Short mmCIF file of C-alpha atoms in Angstrom, two decimals:
data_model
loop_
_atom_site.label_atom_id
_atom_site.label_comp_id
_atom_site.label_asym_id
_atom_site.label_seq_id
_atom_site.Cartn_x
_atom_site.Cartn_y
_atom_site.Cartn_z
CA UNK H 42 0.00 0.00 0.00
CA UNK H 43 1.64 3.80 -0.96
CA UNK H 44 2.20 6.11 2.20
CA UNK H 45 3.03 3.27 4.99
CA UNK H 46 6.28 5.09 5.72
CA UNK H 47 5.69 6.32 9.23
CA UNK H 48 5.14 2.49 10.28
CA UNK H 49 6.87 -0.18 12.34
CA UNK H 50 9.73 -0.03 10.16
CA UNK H 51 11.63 -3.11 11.39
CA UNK H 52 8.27 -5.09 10.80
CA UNK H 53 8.12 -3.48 7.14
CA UNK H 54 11.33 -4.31 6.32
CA UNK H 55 10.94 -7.98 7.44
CA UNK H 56 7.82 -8.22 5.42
CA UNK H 57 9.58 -6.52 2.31
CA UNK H 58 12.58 -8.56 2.47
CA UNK H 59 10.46 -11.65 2.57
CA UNK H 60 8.80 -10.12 -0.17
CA UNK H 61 11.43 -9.04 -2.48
CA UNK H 62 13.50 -11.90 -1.93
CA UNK H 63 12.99 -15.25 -3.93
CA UNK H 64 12.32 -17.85 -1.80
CA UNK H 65 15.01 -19.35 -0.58
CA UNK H 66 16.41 -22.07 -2.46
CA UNK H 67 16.42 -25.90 -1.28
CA UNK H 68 20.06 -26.99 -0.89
CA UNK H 69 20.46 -29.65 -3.15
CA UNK H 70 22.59 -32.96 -1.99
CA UNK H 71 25.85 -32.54 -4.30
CA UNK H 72 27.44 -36.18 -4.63
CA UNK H 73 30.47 -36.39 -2.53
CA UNK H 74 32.56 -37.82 -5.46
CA UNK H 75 31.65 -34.39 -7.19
CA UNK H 76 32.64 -32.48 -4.07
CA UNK H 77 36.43 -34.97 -3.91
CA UNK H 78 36.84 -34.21 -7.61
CA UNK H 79 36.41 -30.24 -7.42
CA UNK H 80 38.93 -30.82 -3.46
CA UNK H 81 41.29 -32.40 -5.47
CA UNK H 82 41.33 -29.99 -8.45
CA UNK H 83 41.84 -27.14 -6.05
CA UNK H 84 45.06 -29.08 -4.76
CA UNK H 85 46.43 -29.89 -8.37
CA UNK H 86 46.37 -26.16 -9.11
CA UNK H 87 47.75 -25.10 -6.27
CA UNK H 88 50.73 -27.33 -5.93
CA UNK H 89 51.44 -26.55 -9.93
CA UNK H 90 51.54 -23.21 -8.74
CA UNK H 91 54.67 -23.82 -6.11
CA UNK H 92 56.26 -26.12 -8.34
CA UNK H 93 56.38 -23.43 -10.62
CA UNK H 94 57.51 -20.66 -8.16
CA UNK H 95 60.07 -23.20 -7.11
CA UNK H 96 61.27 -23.64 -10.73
CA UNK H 97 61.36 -19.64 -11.01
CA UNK H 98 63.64 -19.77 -7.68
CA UNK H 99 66.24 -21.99 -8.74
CA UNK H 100 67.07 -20.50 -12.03
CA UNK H 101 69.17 -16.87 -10.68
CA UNK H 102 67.76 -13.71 -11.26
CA UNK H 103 70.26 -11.67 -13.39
CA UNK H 104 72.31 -9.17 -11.64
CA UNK H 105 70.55 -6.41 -12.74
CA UNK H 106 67.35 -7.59 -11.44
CA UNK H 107 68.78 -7.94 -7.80
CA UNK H 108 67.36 -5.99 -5.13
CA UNK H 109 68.08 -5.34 -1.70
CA UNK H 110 66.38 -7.35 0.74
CA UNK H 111 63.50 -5.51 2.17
CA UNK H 112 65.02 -6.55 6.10
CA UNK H 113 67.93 -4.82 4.88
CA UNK H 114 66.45 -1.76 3.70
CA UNK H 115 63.92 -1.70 6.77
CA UNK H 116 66.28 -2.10 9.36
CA UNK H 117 68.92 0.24 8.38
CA UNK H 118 69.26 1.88 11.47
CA UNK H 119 69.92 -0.27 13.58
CA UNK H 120 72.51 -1.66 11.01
CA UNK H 121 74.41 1.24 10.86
CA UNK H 122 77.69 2.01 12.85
CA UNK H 123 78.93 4.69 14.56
CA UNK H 124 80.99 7.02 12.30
CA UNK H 125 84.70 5.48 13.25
CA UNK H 126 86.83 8.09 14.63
CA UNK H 127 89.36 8.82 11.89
CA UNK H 128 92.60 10.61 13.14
CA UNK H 129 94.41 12.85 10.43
CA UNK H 130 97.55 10.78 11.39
CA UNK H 131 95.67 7.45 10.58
CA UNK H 132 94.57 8.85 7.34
CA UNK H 133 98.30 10.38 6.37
CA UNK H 134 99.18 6.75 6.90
CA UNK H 135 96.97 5.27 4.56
CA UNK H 136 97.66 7.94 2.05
CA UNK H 137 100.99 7.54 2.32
CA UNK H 138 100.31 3.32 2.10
CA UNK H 139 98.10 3.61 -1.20
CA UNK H 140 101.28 5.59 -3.00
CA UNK H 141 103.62 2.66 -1.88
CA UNK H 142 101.21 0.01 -3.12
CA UNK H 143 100.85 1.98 -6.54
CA UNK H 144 104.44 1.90 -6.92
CA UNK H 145 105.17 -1.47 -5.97
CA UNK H 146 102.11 -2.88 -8.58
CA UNK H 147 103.90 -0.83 -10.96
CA UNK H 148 107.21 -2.46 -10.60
CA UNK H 149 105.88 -5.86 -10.64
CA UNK H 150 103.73 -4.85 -13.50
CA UNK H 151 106.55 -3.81 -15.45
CA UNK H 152 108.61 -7.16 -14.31
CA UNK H 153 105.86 -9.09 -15.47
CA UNK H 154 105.86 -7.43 -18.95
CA UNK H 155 109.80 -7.57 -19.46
CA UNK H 156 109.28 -11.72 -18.48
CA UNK H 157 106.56 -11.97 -21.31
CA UNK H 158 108.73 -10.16 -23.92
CA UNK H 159 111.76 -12.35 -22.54
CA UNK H 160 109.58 -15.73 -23.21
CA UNK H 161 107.89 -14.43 -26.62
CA UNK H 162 111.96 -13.62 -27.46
CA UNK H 163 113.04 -17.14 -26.27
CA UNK H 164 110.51 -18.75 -28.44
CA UNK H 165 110.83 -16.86 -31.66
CA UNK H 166 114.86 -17.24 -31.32
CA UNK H 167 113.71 -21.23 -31.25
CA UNK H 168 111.76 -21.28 -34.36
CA UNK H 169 114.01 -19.32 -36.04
CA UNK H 170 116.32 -22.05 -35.78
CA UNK H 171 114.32 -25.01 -36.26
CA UNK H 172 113.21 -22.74 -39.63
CA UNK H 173 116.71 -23.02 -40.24
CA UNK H 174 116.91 -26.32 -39.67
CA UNK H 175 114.01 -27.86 -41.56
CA UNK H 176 110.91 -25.72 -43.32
CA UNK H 177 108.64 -29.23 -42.63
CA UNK H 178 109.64 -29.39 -38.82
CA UNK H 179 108.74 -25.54 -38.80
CA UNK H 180 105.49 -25.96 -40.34
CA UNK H 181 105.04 -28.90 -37.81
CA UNK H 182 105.49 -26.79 -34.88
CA UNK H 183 103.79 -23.77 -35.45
CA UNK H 184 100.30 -26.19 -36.17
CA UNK H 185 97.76 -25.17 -33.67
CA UNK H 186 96.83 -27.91 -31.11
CA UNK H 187 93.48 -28.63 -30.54
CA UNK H 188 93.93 -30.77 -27.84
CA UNK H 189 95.32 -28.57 -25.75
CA UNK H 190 91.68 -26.67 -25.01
CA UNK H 191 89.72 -26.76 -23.08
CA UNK H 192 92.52 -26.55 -20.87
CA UNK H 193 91.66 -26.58 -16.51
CA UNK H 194 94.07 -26.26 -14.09
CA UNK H 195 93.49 -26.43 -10.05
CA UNK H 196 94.94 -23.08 -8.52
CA UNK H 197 97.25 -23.33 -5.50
CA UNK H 198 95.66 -23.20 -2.13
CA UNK H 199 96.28 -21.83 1.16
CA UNK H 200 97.32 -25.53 2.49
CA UNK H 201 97.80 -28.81 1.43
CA UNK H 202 95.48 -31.22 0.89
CA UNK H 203 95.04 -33.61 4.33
CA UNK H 204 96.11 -37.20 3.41
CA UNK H 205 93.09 -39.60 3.64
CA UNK H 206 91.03 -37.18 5.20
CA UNK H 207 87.75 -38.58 5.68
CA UNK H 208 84.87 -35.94 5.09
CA UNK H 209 82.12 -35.45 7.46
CA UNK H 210 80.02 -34.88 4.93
CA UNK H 211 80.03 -38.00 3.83
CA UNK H 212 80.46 -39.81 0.30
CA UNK H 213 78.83 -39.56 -2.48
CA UNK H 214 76.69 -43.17 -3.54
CA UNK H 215 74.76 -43.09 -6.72
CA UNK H 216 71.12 -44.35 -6.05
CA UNK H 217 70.11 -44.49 -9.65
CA UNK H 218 68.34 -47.26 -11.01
CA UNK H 219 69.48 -49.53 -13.86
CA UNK H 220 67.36 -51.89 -16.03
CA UNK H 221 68.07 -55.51 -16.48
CA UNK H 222 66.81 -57.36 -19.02
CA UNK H 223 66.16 -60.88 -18.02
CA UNK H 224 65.11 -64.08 -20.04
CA UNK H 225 63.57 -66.63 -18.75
CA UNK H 226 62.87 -70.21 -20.76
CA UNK H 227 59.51 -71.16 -19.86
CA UNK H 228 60.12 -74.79 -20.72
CA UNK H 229 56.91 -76.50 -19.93
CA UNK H 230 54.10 -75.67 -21.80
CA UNK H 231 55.92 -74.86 -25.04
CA UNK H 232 59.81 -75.22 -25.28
CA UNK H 233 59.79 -73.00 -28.49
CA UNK H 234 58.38 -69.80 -26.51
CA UNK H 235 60.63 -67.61 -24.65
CA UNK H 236 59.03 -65.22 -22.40
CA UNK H 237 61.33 -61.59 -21.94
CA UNK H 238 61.29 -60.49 -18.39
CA UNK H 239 62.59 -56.77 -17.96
CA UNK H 240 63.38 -55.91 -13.87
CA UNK H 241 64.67 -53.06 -12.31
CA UNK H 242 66.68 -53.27 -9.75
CA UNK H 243 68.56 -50.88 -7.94
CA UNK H 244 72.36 -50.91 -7.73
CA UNK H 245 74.29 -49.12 -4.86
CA UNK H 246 77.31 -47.57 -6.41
CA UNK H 247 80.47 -46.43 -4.00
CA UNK J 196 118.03 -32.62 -30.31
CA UNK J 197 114.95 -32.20 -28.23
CA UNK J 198 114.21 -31.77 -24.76
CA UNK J 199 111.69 -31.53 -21.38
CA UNK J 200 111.36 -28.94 -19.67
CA UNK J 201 109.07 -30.46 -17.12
CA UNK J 202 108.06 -27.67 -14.16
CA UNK J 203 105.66 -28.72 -10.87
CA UNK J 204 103.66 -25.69 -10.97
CA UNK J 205 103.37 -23.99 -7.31
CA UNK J 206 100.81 -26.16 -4.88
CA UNK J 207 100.11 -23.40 -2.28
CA UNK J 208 99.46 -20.25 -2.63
CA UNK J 209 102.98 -17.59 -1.63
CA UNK J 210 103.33 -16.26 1.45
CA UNK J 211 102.05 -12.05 1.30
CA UNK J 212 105.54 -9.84 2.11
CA UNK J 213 105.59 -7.30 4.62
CA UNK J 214 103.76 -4.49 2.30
CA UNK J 215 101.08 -6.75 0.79
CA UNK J 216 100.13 -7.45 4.49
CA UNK J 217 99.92 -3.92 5.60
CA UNK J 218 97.58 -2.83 2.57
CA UNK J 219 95.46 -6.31 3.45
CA UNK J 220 95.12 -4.87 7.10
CA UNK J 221 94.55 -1.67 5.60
CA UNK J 222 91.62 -2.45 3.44
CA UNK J 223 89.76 -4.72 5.93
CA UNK J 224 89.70 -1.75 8.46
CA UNK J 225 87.94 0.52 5.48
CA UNK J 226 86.09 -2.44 4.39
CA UNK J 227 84.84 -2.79 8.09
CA UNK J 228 84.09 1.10 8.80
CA UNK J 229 82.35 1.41 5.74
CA UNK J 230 79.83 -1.47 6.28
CA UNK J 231 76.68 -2.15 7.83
CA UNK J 232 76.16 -4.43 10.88
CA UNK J 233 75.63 -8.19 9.73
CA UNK J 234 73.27 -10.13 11.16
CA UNK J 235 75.06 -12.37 14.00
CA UNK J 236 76.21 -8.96 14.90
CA UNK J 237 72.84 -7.65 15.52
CA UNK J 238 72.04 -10.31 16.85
CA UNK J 239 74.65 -10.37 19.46
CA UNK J 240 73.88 -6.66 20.26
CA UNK J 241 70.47 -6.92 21.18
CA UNK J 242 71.44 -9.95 23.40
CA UNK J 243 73.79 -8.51 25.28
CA UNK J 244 71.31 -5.64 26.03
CA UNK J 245 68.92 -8.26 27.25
CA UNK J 246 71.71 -9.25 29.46
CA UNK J 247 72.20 -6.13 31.14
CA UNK J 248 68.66 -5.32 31.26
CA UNK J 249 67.98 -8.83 33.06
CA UNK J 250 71.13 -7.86 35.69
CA UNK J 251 70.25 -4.47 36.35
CA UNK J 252 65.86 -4.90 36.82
CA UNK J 253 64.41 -8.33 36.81
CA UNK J 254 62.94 -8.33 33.80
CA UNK J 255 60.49 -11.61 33.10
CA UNK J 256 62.99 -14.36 32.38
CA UNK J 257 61.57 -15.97 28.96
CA UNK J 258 62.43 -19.59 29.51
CA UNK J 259 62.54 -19.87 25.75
CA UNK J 260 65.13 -17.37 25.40
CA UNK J 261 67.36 -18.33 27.58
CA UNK J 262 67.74 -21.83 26.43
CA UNK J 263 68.06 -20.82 22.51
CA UNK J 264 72.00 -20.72 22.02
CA UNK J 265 73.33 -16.83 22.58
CA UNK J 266 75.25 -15.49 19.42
CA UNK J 267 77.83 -15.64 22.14
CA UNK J 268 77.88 -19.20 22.46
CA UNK J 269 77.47 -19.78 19.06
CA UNK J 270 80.54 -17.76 18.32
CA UNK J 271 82.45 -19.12 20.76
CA UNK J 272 81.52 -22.33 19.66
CA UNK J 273 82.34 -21.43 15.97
CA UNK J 274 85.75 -20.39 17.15
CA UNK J 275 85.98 -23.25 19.17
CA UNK J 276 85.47 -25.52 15.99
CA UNK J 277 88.17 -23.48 14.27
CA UNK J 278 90.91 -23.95 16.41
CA UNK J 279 90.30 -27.73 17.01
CA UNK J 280 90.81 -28.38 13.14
CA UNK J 281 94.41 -29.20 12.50
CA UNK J 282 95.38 -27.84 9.38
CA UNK J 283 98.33 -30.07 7.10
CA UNK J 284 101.63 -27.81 7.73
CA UNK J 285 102.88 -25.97 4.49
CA UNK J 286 106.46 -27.01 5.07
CA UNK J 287 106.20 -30.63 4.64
CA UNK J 288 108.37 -33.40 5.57
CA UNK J 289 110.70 -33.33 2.31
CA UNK J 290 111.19 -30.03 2.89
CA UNK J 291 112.72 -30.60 6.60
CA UNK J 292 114.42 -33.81 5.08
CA UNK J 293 115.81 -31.98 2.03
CA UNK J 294 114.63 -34.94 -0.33
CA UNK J 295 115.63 -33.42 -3.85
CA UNK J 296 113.77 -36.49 -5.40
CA UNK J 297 110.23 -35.71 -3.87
CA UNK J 298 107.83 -34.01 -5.49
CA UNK J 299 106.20 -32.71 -2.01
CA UNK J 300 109.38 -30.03 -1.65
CA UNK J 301 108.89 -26.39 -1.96
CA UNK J 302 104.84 -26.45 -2.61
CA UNK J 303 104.68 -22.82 -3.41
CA UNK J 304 107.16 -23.09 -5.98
CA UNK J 305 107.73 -24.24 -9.19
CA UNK J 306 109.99 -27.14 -9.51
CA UNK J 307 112.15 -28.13 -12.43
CA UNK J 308 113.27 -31.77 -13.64
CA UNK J 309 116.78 -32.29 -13.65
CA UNK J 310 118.57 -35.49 -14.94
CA UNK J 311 122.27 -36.63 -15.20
CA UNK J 312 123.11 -36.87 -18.25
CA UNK J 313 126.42 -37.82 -19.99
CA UNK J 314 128.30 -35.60 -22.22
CA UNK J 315 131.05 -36.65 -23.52
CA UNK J 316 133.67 -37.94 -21.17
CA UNK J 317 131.80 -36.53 -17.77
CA UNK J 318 128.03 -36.62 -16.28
CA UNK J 319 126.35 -33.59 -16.14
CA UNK J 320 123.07 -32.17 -14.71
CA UNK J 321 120.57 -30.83 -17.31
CA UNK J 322 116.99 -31.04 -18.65
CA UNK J 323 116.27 -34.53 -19.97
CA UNK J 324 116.98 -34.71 -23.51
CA UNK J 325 117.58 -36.84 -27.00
CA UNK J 326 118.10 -36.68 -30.54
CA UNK J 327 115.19 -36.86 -32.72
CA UNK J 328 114.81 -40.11 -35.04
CA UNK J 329 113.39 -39.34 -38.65
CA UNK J 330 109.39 -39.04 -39.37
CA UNK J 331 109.37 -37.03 -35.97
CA UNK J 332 108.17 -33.72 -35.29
CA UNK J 333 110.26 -32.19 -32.22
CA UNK J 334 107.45 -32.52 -29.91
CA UNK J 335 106.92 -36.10 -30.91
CA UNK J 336 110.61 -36.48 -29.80
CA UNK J 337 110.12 -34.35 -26.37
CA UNK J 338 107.68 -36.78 -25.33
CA UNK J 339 109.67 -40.20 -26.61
CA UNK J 340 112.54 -38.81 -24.54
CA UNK J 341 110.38 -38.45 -21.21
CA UNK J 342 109.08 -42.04 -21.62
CA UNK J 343 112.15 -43.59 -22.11
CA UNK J 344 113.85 -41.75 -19.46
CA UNK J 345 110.96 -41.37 -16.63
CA UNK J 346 109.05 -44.25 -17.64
CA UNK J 347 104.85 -44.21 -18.27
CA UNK J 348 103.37 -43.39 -15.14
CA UNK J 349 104.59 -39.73 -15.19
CA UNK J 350 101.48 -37.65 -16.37
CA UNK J 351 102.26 -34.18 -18.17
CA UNK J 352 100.94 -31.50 -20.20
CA UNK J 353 102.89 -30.61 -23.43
CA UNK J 354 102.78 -26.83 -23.93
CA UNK J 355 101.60 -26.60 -27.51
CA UNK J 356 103.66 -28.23 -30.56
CA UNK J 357 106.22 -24.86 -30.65
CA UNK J 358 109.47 -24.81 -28.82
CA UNK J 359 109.84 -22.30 -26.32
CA UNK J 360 113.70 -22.43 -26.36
CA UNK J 361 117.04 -23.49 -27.58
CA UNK J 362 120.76 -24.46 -26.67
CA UNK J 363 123.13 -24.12 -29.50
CA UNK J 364 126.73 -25.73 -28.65
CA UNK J 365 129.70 -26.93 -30.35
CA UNK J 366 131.35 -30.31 -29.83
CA UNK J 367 134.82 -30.18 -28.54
CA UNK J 368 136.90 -31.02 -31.10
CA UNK J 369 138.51 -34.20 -29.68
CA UNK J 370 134.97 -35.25 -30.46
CA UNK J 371 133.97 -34.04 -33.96
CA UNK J 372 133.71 -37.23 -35.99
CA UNK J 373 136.89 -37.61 -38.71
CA UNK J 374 134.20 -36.86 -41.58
CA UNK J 375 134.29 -33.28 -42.87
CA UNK J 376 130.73 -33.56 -43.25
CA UNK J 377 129.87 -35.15 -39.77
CA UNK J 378 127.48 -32.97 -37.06
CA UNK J 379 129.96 -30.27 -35.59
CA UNK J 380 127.43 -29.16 -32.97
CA UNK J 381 124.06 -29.87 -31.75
CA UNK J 382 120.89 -27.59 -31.56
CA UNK J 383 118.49 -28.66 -28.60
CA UNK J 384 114.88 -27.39 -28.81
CA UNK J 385 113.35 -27.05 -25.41
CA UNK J 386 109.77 -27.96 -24.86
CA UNK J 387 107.75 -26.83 -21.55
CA UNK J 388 105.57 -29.40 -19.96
CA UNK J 389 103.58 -29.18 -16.96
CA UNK J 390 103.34 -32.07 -14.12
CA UNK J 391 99.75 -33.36 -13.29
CA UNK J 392 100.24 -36.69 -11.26
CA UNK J 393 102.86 -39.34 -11.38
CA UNK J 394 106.49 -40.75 -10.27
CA UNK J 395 109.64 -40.85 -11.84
CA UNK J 396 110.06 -44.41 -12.61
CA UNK J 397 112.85 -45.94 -10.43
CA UNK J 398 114.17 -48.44 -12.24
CA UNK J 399 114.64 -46.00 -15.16
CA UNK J 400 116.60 -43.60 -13.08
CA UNK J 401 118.21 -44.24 -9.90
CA UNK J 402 117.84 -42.05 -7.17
CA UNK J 403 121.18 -40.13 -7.48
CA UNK J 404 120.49 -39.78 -11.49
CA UNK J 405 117.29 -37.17 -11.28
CA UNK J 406 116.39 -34.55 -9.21
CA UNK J 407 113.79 -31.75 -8.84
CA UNK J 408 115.10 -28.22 -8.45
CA UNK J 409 113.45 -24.66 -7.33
CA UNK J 410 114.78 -22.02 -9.45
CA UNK J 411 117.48 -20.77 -6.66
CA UNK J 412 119.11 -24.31 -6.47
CA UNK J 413 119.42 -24.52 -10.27
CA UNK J 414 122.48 -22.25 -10.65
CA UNK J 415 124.70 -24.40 -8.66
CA UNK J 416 123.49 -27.47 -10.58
CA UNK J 417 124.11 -26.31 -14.03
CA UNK J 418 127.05 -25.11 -16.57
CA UNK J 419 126.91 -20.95 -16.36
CA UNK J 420 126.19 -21.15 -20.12
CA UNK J 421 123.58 -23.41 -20.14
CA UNK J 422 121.65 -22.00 -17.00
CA UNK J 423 122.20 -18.84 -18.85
CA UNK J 424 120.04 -20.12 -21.90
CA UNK J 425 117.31 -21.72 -19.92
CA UNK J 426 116.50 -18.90 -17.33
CA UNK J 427 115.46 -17.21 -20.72
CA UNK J 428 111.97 -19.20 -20.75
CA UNK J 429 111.37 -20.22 -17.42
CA UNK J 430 109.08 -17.50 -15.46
CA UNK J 431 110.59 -15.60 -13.03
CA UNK J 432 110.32 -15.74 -9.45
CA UNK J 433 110.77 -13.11 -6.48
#
């Protein structure tokens, strides 16, 4: 009815929302093997979901992509030291320290560059003669050798390897599994037939 | 002629003299003023804060706390761990004993092959070498020569097929064959090798016939001439 404003609102309100709304609906029984299927669909996505995040994390970000680590940038205050005291006499020092080091990596520099032009010498005087020996034995020796790369060599260490140290972390033991083809003669029924057996089996390398 | 020159690269690293250390110290202090606080550090701060705190008012002991390892402990622990390890020495027992036939002398430097050789009428100390058959290329020769005189166990890198040297000399002339046309000298074409793993094979060369030399010890060993010749292509050493 028009102009029922100034009534018992609350009542209206109930009476209009049961009005205006549909009735409500009658839950229907949804099989439970529905209800597994859309559980287990839920999972599947979600655990193709970390195994692709997980494949993004191993491969490395490139360099230029790297940020700083949020903690870092957060907690930068409490990070930070105290401004060291720097004494004008400490600093002369290391002023004075930096020139030495220049010179002394300039010296060894220029060593270094003398023993290269001393070798490269050495080794051109030695194929001039073995040109003067023999053109073919020339020839022979200046042939690149493709052997020789790729070329790795160990660099020295800080100290020498421990004899028959045994490592707590353990050894390494290969836990891959092999394939053996087996045949087997199955003798009674037909001697003619031979049946092919394939088993894996595991086998422990050291 | 051809010949080895075989070298056992350095094993350790050298020692740092007295200005290499200074600037080391040097840049670790600027390294250290100019960083931020890691996180053990932080760690440790905060703790020992706690650790005042809990001396000075009683604050509420959380049992949880205390039983999680301080970054005290675990530094001290760390440390701890450290100094327990025994590291192998650097000087190693050939080196007390002096054993010119091991290869374990003198890790951090390079060591050179030596082998008696005879010349002539006397023995003499010098890289291992031998005159090339036909159908050989020099290098083809450098290796025969090792083979035969070190045996097959020794394991080596050839340098590339070039020579990196040679030794020109004149035989004496009591020893110049009769024939006009007969070899009046030799030529010797040096090849550098590196050592990877191996022995000298004994019964090739007795003890006293081979020897491995650092670079200060070879001057005394060899003829002026010839150690002349062959510091030409060996690299240098402080």
């Amino acid at each position: 009815m028009i102009g029922c404003l100034d009534v018992d609102v609350g009542f209206r309100c109930a009476d209009r929302c049961l009005l205006f709304a549909e009735p409500l609906k009658k839950k229907k029984r949804i099989d439970p093997a529905i209800l597994k299927q859309r559980e287990e669909r839920k999972k599947k996505r979600l655990e193709k979901q970390i195994r692709r995040l997980e494949r993004n994390a191993k491969q490395l970000k490139p360099i230029d992509e790297l940020e700083v680590p949020l903690e870092l940038v957060d907690g930068k205050k409490e990070r930070m030291r105290e401004a060291a005291v720097i004494t004008p006499a400490v600093e002369e020092e290391r002023a004075l320290l930096t020139k030495d080091w220049t010179r002394y990596k300039r010296k060894q520099h220029l060593k270094d560059m003398q023993m290269i032009d001393r070798l490269m010498f050495a080794q051109q005087k030695a194929l001039d003669e073995l040109r003067q020996e023999s053109e073919e034995l020339y020839q022979a020796a200046i042939q690149i050798n493709p052997t020789l790369l790729p070329f790795t060599v160990r660099g020295p260490v800080k100290t020498p390897p421990i004899k028959g140290y045994d490592s707590p972390d353990g050894e390494y033991t290969d836990v891959s599994k092999k394939c053996v083809v087996n045949n087997h003669w199955t003798g009674v029924v037909n001697p003619c037939l031979q049946v092919y057996e394939s088993n894996c089996t595991e086998e422990q390398n050291m | 002629m051809s010949a080895v020159c075989l070298e056992r690269k350095p094993v350790l690293s050298g020692e740092l003299n007295e200005i290499e250390r200074k600037f080391s110290r040097m840049l670790a202090d600027i390294e250290l003023e100019n960083s931020h606080k890691s996180d053990h550090e932080v760690r440790y701060e905060t703790e020992t804060l706690q650790a005042e705190l809990l001396k000075s008012k009683s604050l509420d002991l959380d049992i949880e706390q205390t039983l999680q390892q301080t970054a005290q402990d675990f530094e001290d622990a760390a440390v701890d761990e450290y100094n327990k390890f025994v590291f192998e020495s650097r000087i190693t027992e050939a080196d007390k004993a002096n054993d010119l036939q091991n290869l374990e002398r003198k890790l951090d430097r390079h060591l050179l092959l030596l082998v008696q050789q005879k010349q002539w009428d006397q023995k003499i100390w010098a890289l291992p070498q031998g005159l090339q058959k036909d159908g050989e290329t020099m290098l083809q020769t450098a290796e025969r020569v090792l083979r035969e005189k070190c045996g097959d166990d020794l394991t080596v890198q050839f340098y590339g097929n070039a020579p990196c040297g040679v030794y020109k000399y004149k035989y004496p002339k009591m020893f110049v064959s009769r024939e006009e046309e007969g070899p009046v000298g030799a030529k010797v074409f040096f090849f550098k090798a590196q050592y990877i793993a191996g022995y000298v094979d004994h019964n090739k060369l007795k003890l006293q016939e081979f020897k491995w030399l650092g670079r200060e010890e070879l001057m005394s060993s060899l003829s002026q001439e010839y150690y002349r010749n062959i510091s030409q292509f060996l690299i240098d050493e402080e």
